[in-house]
PDB file of C-alpha atoms in Angstrom:
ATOM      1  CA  UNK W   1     -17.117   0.348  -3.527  1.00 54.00           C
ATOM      2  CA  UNK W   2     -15.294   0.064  -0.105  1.00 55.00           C
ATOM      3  CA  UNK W   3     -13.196   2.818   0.658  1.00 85.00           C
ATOM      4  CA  UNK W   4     -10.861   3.696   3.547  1.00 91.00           C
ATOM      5  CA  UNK W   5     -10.449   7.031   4.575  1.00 92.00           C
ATOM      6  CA  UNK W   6      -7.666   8.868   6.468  1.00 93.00           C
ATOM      7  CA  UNK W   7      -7.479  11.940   8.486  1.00 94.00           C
ATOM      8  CA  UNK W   8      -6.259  14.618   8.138  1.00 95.00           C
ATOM      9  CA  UNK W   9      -4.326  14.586   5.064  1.00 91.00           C
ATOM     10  CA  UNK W  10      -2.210  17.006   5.945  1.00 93.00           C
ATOM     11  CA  UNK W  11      -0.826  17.827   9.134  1.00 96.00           C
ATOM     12  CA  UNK W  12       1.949  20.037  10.608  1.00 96.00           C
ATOM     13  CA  UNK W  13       3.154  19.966  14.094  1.00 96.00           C
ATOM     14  CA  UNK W  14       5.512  21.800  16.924  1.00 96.00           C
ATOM     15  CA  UNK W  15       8.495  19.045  17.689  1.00 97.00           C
ATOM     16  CA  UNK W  16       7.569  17.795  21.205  1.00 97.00           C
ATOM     17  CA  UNK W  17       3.786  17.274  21.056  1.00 97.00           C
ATOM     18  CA  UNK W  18       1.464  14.553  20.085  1.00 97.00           C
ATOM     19  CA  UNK W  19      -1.122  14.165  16.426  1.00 97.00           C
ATOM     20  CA  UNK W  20      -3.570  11.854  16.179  1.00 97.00           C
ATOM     21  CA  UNK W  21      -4.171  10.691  12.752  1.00 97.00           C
ATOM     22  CA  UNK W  22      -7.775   8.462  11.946  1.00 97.00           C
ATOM     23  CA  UNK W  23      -8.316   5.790   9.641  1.00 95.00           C
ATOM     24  CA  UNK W  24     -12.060   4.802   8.882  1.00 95.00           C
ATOM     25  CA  UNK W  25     -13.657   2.358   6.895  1.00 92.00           C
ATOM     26  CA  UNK W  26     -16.807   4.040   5.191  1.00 91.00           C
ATOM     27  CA  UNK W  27     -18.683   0.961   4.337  1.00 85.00           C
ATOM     28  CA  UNK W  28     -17.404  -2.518   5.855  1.00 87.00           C
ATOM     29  CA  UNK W  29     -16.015  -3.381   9.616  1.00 87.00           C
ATOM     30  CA  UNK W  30     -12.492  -3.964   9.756  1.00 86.00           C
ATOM     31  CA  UNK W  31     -11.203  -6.363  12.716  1.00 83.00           C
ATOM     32  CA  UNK W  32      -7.493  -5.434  11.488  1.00 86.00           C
ATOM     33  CA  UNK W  33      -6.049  -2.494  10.231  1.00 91.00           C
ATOM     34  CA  UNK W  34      -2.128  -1.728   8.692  1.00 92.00           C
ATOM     35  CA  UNK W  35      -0.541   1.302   9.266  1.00 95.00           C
ATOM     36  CA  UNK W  36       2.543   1.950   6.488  1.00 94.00           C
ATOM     37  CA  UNK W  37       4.486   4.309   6.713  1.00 95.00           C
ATOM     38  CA  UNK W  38       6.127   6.059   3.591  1.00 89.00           C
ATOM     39  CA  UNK W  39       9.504   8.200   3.193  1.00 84.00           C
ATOM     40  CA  UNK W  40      10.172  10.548   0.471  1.00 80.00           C
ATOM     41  CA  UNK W  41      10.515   8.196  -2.458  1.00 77.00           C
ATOM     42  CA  UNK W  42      10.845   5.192  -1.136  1.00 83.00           C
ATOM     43  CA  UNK W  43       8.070   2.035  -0.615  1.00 86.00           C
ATOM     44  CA  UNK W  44       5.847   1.520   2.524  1.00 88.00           C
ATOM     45  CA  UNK W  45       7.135  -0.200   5.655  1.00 91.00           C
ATOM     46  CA  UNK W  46       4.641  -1.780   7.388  1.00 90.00           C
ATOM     47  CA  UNK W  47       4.843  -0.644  10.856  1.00 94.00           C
ATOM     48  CA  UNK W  48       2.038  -2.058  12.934  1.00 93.00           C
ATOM     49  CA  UNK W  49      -1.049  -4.089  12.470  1.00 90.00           C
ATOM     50  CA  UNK W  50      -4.154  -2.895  14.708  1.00 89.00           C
ATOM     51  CA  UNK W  51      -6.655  -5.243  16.146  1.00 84.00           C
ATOM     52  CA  UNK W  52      -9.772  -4.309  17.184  1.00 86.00           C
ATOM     53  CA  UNK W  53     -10.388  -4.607  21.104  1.00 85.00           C
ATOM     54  CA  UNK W  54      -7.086  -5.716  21.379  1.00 86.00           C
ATOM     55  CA  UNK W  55      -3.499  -4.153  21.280  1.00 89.00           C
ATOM     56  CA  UNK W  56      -1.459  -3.722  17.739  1.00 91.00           C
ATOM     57  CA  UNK W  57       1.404  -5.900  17.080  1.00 90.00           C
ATOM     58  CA  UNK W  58       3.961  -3.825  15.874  1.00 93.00           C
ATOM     59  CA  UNK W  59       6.785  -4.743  13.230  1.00 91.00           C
ATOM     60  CA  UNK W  60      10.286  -5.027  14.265  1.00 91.00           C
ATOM     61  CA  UNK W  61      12.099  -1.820  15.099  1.00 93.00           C
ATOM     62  CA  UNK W  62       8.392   0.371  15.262  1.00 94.00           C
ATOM     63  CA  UNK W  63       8.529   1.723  18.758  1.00 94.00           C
ATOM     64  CA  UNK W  64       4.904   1.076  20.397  1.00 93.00           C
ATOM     65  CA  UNK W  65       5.197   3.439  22.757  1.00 95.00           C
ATOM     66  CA  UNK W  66       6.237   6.121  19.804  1.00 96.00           C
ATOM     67  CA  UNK W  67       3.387   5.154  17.798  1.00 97.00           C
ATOM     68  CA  UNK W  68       0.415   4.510  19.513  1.00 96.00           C
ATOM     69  CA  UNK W  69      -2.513   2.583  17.848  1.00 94.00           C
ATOM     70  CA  UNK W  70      -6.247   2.123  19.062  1.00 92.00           C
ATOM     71  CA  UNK W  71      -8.469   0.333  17.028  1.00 91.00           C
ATOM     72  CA  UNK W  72     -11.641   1.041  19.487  1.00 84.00           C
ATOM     73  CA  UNK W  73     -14.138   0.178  17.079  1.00 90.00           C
ATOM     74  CA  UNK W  74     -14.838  -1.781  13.979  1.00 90.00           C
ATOM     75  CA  UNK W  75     -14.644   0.813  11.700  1.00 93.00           C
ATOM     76  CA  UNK W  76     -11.823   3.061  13.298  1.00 94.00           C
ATOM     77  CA  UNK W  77      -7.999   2.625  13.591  1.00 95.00           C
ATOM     78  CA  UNK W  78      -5.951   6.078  15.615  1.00 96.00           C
ATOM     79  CA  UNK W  79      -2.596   6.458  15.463  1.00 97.00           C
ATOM     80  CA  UNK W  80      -0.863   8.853  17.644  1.00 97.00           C
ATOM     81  CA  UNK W  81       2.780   9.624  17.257  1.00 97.00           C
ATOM     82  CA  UNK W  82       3.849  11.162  20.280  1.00 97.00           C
ATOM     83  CA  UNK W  83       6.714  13.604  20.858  1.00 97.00           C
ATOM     84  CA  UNK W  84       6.899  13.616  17.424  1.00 97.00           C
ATOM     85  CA  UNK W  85      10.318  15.094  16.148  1.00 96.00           C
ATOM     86  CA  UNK W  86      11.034  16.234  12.791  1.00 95.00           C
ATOM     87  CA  UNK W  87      12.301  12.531  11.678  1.00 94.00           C
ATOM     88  CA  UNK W  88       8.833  11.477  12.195  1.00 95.00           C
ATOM     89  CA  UNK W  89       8.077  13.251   9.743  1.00 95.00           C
ATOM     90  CA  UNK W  90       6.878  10.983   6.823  1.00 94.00           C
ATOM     91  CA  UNK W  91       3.729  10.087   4.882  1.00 93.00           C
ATOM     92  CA  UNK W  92       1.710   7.698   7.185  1.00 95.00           C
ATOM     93  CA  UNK W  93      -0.801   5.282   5.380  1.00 93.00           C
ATOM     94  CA  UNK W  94      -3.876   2.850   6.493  1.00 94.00           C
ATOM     95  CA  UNK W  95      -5.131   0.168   5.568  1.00 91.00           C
ATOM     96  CA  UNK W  96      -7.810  -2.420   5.632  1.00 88.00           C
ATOM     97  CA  UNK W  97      -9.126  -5.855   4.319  1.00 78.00           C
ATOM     98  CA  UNK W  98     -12.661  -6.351   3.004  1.00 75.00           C
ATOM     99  CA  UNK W  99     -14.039  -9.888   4.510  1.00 69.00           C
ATOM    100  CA  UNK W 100     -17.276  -9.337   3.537  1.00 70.00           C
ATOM    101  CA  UNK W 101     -19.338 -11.830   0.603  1.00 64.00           C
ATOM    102  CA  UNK W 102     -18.441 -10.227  -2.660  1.00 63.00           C
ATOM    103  CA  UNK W 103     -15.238  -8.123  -1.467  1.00 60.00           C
ATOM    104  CA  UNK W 104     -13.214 -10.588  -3.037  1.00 58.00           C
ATOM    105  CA  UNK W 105     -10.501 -10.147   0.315  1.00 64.00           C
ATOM    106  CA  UNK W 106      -9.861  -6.992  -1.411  1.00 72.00           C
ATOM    107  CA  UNK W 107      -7.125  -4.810   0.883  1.00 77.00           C
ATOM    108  CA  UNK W 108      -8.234  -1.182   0.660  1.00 84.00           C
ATOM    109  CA  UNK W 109      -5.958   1.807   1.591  1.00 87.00           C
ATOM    110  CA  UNK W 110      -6.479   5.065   2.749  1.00 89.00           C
ATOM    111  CA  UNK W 111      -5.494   8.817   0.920  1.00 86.00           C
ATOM    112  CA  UNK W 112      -2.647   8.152   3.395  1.00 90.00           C
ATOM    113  CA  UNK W 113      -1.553  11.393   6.161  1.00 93.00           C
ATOM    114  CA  UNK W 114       1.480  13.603   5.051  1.00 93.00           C
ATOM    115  CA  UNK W 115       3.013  14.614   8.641  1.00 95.00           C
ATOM    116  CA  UNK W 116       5.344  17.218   8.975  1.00 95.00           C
ATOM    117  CA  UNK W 117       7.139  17.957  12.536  1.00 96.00           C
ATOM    118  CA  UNK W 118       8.550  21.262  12.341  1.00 96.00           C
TER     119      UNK W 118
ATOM    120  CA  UNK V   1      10.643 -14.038   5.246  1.00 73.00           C
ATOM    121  CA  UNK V   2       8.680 -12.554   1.704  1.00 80.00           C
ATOM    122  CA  UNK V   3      10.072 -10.043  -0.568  1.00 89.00           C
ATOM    123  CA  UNK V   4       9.076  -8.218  -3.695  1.00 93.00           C
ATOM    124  CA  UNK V   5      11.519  -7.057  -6.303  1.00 96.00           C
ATOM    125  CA  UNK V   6      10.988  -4.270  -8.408  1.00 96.00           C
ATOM    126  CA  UNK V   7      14.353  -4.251 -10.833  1.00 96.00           C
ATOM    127  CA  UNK V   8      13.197  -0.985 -12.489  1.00 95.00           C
ATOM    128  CA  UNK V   9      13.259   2.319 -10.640  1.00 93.00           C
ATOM    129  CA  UNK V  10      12.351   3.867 -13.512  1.00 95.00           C
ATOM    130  CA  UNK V  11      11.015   3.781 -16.803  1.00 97.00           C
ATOM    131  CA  UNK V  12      10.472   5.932 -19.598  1.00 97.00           C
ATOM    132  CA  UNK V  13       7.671   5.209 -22.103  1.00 97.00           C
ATOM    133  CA  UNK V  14       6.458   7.143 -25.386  1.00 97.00           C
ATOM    134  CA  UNK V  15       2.364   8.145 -25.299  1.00 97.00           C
ATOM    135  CA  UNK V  16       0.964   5.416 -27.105  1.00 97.00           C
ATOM    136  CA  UNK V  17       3.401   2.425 -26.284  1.00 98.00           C
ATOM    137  CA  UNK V  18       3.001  -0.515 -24.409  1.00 98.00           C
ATOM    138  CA  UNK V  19       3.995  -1.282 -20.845  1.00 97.00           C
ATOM    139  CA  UNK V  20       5.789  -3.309 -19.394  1.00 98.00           C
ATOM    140  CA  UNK V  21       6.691  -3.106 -14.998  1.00 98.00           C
ATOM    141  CA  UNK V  22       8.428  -6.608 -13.873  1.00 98.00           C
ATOM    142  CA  UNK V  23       7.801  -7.630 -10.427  1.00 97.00           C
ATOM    143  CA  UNK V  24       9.412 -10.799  -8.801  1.00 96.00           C
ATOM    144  CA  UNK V  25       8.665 -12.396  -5.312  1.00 94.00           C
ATOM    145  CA  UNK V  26      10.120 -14.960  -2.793  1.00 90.00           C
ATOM    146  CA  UNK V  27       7.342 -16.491  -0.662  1.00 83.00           C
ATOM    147  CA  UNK V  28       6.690 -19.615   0.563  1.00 74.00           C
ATOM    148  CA  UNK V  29       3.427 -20.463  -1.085  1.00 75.00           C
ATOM    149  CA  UNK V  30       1.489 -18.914  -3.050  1.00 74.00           C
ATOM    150  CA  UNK V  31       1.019 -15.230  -2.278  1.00 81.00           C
ATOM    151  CA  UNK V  32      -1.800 -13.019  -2.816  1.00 85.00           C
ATOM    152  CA  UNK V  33      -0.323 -10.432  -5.014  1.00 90.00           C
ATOM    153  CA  UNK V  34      -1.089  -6.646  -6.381  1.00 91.00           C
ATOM    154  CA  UNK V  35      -0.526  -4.000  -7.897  1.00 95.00           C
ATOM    155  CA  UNK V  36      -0.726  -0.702  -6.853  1.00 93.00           C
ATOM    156  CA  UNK V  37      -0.706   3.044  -8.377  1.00 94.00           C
ATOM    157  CA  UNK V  38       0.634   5.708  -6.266  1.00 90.00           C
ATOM    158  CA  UNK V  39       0.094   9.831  -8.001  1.00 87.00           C
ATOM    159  CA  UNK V  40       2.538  12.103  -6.211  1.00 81.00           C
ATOM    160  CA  UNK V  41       1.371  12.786  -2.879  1.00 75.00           C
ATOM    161  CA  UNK V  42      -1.804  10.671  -3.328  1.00 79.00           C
ATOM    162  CA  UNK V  43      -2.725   7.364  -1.937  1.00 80.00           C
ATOM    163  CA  UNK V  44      -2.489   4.202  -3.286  1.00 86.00           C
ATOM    164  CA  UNK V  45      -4.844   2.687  -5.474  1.00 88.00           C
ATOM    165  CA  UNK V  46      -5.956  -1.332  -6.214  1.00 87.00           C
ATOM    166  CA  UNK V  47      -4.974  -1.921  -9.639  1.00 93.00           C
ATOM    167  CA  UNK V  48      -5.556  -5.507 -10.187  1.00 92.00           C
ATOM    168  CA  UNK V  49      -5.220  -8.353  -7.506  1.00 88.00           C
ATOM    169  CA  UNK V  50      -4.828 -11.811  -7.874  1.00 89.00           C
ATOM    170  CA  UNK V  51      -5.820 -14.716  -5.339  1.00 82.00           C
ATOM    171  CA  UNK V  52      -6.120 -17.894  -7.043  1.00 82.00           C
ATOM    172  CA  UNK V  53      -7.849 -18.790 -10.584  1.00 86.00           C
ATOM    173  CA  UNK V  54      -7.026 -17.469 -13.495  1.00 90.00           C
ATOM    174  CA  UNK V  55      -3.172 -16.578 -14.233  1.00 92.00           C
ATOM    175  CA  UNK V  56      -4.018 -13.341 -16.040  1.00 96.00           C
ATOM    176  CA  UNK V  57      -5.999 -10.896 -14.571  1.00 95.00           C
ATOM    177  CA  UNK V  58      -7.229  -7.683 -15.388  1.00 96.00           C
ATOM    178  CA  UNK V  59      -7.751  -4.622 -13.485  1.00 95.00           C
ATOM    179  CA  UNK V  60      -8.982  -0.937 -13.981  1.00 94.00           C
ATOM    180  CA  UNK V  61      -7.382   1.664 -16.016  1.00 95.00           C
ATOM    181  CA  UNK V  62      -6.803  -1.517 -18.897  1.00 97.00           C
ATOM    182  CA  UNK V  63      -3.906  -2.813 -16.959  1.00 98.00           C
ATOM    183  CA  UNK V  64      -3.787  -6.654 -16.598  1.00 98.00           C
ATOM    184  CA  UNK V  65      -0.674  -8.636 -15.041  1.00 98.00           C
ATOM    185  CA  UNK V  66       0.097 -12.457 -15.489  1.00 97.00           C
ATOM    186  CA  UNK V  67       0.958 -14.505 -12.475  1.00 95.00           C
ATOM    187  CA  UNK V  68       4.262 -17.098 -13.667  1.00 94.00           C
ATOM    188  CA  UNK V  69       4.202 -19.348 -10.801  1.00 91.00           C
ATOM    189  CA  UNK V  70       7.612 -21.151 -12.358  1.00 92.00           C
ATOM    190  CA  UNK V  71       9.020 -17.328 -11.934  1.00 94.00           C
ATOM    191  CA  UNK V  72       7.884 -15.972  -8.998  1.00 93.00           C
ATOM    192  CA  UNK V  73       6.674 -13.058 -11.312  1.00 96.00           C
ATOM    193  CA  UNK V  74       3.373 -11.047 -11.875  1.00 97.00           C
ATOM    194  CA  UNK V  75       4.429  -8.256 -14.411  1.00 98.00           C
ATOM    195  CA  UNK V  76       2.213  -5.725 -14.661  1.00 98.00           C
ATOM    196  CA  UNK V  77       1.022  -4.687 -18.856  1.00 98.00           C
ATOM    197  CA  UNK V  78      -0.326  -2.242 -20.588  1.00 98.00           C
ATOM    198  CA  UNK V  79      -1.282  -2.293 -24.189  1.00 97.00           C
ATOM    199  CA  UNK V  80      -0.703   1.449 -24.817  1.00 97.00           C
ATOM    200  CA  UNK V  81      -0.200   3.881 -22.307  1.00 97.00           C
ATOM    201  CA  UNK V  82      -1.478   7.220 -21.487  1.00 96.00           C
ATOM    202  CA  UNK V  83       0.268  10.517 -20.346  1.00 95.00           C
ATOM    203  CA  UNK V  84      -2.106  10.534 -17.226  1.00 95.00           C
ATOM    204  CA  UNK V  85      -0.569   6.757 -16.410  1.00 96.00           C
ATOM    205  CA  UNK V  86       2.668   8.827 -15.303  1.00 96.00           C
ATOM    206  CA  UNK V  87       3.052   7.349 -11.401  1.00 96.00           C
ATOM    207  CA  UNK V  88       4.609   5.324  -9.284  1.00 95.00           C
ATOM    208  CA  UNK V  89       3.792   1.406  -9.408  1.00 96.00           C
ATOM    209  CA  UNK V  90       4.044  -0.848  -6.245  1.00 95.00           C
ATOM    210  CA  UNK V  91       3.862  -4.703  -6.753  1.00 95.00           C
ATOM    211  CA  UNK V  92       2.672  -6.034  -2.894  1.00 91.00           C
ATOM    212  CA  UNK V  93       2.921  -9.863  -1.642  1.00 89.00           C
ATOM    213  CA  UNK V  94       0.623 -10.988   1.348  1.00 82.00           C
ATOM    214  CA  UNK V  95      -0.872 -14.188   2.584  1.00 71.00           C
ATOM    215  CA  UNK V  96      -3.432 -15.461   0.722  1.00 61.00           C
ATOM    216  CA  UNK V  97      -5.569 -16.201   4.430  1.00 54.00           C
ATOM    217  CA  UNK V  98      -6.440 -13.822   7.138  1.00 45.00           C
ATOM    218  CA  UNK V  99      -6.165 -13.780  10.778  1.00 40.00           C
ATOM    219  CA  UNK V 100      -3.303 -12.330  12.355  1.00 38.00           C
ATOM    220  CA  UNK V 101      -0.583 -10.049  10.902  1.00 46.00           C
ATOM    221  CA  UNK V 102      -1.062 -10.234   6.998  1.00 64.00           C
ATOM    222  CA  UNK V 103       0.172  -6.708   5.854  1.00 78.00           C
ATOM    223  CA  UNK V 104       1.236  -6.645   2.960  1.00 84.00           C
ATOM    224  CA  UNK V 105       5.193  -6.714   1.541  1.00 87.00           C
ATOM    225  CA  UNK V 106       5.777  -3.533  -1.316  1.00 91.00           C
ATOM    226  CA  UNK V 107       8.429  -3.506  -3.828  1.00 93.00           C
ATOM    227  CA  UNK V 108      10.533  -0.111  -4.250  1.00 92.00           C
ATOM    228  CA  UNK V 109       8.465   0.538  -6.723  1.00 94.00           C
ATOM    229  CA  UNK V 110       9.057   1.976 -10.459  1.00 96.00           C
ATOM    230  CA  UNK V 111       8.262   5.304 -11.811  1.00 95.00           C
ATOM    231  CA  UNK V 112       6.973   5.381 -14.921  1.00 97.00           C
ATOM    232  CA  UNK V 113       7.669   8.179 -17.139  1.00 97.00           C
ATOM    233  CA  UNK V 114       5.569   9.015 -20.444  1.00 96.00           C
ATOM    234  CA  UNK V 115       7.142  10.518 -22.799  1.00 95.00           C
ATOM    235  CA  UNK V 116       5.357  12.959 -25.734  1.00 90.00           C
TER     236      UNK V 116
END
C-alpha cells in the first residue's frame, strides 16, 4: 500500500544550527503535505500544511521563518528548523493524503523524526 | 473550530478482554474520522477510517469503531485484546473534502495497558 516515509528518524543537533528533515511519498504524488509535531506524551499539533509549488500555510503560533517548509516536488515535503534550540526539540511527523482511484482519501503518515537539540 | 475528546488517558485491560477507547468530537458536519495506533517512539498507524457509508467499520488488527452521529462519537472496539495491542490510541477529525488546509484534529490520546 501507500506509504510515507520520513527522514532521518533520528537526529541530534548543536543548539544554533539548522536540520533538514524529508518526508516522501513512495508510491502516490502528494499536492499537500502536514507536518505534526509531537511532545513527550502528549497528541500532535498540526503545525503547517505544505503545498506543492507554493508556500505552506502555517497554523497559528508556528513561526514560518523557524520552521521552514518546501514542498518542491510532488512526492517531497523538507522541513528545516533553523537555529534550532533545545525546546525544538520534539518528535516531528508528516503526513499525506492519497487522492488517487482506490486510495479511499486515505491520510498516510510518516515513521515521524525524533529531534534532539543538544 | 473542531475538537476531539479522548476522556481516558489511560486504560488498563486483562489479555483476553474486550476493548473499549471512547472518542467524542465537535464539528460542524460530518467529519472524516480515525483512528490511529502510536508504539512508543514509532509512527502512527491507520487503524480504521470512516468517510461516509456504513456506521461500523472495521479496520486491521480486528479493531472496528461505530460512528453515533446523535453523539458525536466513534469508539474504537476490540473483541479481545492482545498483549502486543499495548499503545497509545489517537482518535483524529478532518474534513471530509480536500483542497486547502485539511490536517487533521488528534485527541490526547489513551494508553492502553494489558494486563497478564
Amino acid at each position: 500500500g501507500a506509504v510515507v516515509s520520513q527522514h532521518p528518524s533520528r537526529v541530534i543537533c548543536k543548539s544554533g544550527t539548522s536540520v533538514k528533515i524529508e518526508c516522501r511519498s513512495l508510491d502516490f504524488q502528494a499536492t499537500t503535505m502536514f507536518w505534526y509535531r509531537q511532545f513527550p506524551k502528549q497528541s500532535l499539533m498540526l503545525m503547517a500544511t505544505s503545498n506543492e509549488g507554493s508556500k505552506a500555510t502555517y497554523e497559528q503560533g508556528v513561526e514560518k521563518d523557524k520552521f521552514l517548509i518546501n514542498h518542491a516536488s510532488l512526492t517531497l515535503s523538507t522541513l528545516t528548523v533553523t537555529s534550532a534550540h533545545p525546546e525544538d526539540s520534539s518528535f516531528y511527523i508528516c503526513s499525506a493524503r492519497d487522492w488517487g482511484q482506490g486510495a479511499g482519501n486515505t491520510i498516510y503518515f510518516g515513521e515521524g523524526s525524533w529531534l534532539t537539540v543538544v | 473550530a473542531q475538537s476531539v475528546t479522548q476522556p481516558d488517558i489511560h486504560i488498563t485491560v486483562s489479555e483476553g478482554a474486550s476493548l473499549e477507547l471512547r472518542c467524542n468530537y465537535s464539528y460542524g458536519a460530518t467529519p472524516y474520522l480515525f483512528w490511529y495506533v502510536q508504539s512508543p517512539g514509532q509512527g502512527l498507524q491507520l487503524l480504521l477510517k470512516y468517510f461516509s457509508g456504513d456506521t461500523l467499520v472495521q479496520g486491521i488488527k480486528g479493531f472496528e469503531a461505530e460512528f453515533k452521529r446523535s453523539q458525536s462519537s466513534f469508539n474504537l472496539r476490540k473483541p479481545s485484546v492482545h498483549w502486543s495491542d499495548a499503545a497509545e490510541y489517537f482518535c483524529a477529525v478532518g474534513p471530509p473534502s480536500g483542497g486547502g488546509a485539511d490536517g487533521l484534529t488528534f485527541g490526547k490520546g489513551t494508553h492502553l495497558i494489558i494486563q497478564p
